[in-house]
XYZ file of C-alpha atoms in Angstrom:
119
model
C 41.473 -42.682 132.234
C 37.786 -41.857 131.938
C 38.458 -38.112 131.771
C 38.434 -36.791 128.210
C 41.833 -35.115 128.573
C 43.589 -38.039 130.264
C 46.934 -38.945 128.576
C 46.248 -42.627 129.216
C 43.158 -42.390 127.028
C 45.307 -40.958 124.239
C 47.703 -43.878 124.588
C 44.837 -46.383 124.559
C 43.572 -44.759 121.372
C 47.024 -45.185 119.801
C 47.595 -48.803 120.805
C 43.995 -49.775 120.046
C 44.405 -48.700 116.425
C 44.596 -51.653 114.021
C 47.429 -50.103 112.017
C 49.499 -49.605 115.170
C 48.995 -53.240 116.169
C 49.990 -54.472 112.712
C 53.036 -52.184 112.377
C 54.302 -53.171 115.822
C 53.836 -56.872 115.052
C 55.730 -56.602 111.757
C 58.553 -54.568 113.292
C 58.848 -57.174 116.049
C 60.410 -59.372 113.350
C 63.148 -56.796 112.781
C 63.808 -53.385 111.229
C 62.094 -52.684 107.938
C 61.880 -50.047 105.276
C 58.649 -48.206 104.471
C 57.824 -50.124 101.281
C 58.533 -53.436 103.009
C 56.040 -52.511 105.712
C 53.492 -51.429 103.107
C 53.842 -54.730 101.228
C 53.599 -56.780 104.437
C 50.511 -54.995 105.811
C 47.733 -55.590 103.315
C 45.252 -52.770 102.817
C 47.211 -49.955 104.458
C 47.488 -46.807 102.367
C 50.759 -44.950 102.041
C 49.245 -41.976 103.870
C 47.948 -44.081 106.779
C 51.226 -45.979 107.138
C 53.230 -42.744 107.152
C 50.865 -41.226 109.720
C 51.008 -44.324 111.933
C 54.805 -44.458 111.814
C 55.028 -40.743 112.624
C 52.737 -41.176 115.660
C 54.657 -44.230 116.866
C 57.949 -42.387 116.486
C 56.578 -39.388 118.388
C 55.412 -41.694 121.198
C 58.872 -43.300 121.415
C 57.712 -46.717 120.242
C 59.442 -46.721 116.839
C 62.777 -45.318 115.725
C 63.494 -43.951 112.262
C 67.012 -44.290 110.878
C 67.969 -42.401 107.705
C 70.856 -43.805 105.667
C 72.796 -41.335 103.484
C 72.239 -43.122 100.193
C 70.888 -41.968 96.854
C 67.960 -42.111 97.018
C 67.723 -41.808 100.795
C 66.984 -45.074 102.607
C 64.843 -44.967 105.743
C 64.490 -47.891 108.115
C 62.033 -48.259 110.988
C 62.553 -50.362 114.106
C 60.945 -50.893 117.474
C 62.545 -49.074 120.377
C 62.962 -50.815 123.744
C 59.681 -49.148 124.787
C 58.029 -50.468 121.608
C 59.209 -53.983 122.439
C 57.335 -53.796 125.733
C 54.177 -53.048 123.748
C 54.649 -56.287 121.798
C 54.455 -58.162 125.090
C 51.183 -56.441 125.922
C 49.638 -56.931 122.463
C 50.561 -60.577 121.948
C 47.915 -62.004 124.334
C 45.267 -59.854 122.644
C 46.300 -61.142 119.212
C 46.333 -64.747 120.434
C 42.860 -64.243 121.941
C 41.588 -62.680 118.696
C 42.926 -65.520 116.571
C 41.542 -68.147 118.963
C 38.094 -66.614 119.335
C 37.378 -65.370 115.798
C 35.172 -68.419 115.095
C 32.969 -67.625 118.093
C 32.828 -63.949 117.138
C 31.812 -64.780 113.565
C 29.092 -67.136 114.861
C 27.767 -64.414 117.187
C 27.738 -61.953 114.295
C 25.818 -64.375 112.105
C 23.249 -64.947 114.872
C 22.889 -61.227 115.456
C 22.570 -60.444 111.738
C 19.904 -63.136 111.287
C 17.625 -61.593 113.921
C 14.781 -59.270 113.095
C 15.940 -55.705 113.574
C 14.716 -54.541 116.956
C 14.644 -50.747 117.150
C 17.991 -49.590 118.482
C 17.862 -46.550 120.664
């Protein structure tokens, strides 16, 4: 995975993306339409959400179902492979939520120090 062209590195880049983590967590609650996802995930732009969903669909983690309505309705859902990602991400999310106080304290300590020339 340390080689620049390693496919595992590409996958780590995908699942390490904050928008991927948030989309997967929301879709774990059930299928959702694009605007529902956009409303649920604060701060995501339409372009970034569309790009994230496209990447997740390409990787087989999310399915896209088009309903023949007027206007067209599109619904996104986790695939079985995507559900396995939820299991991998959940401990990371729990850790993040449990340790954010310690991280914020470390940041405050770091920011209060005199800047020491970074190389």
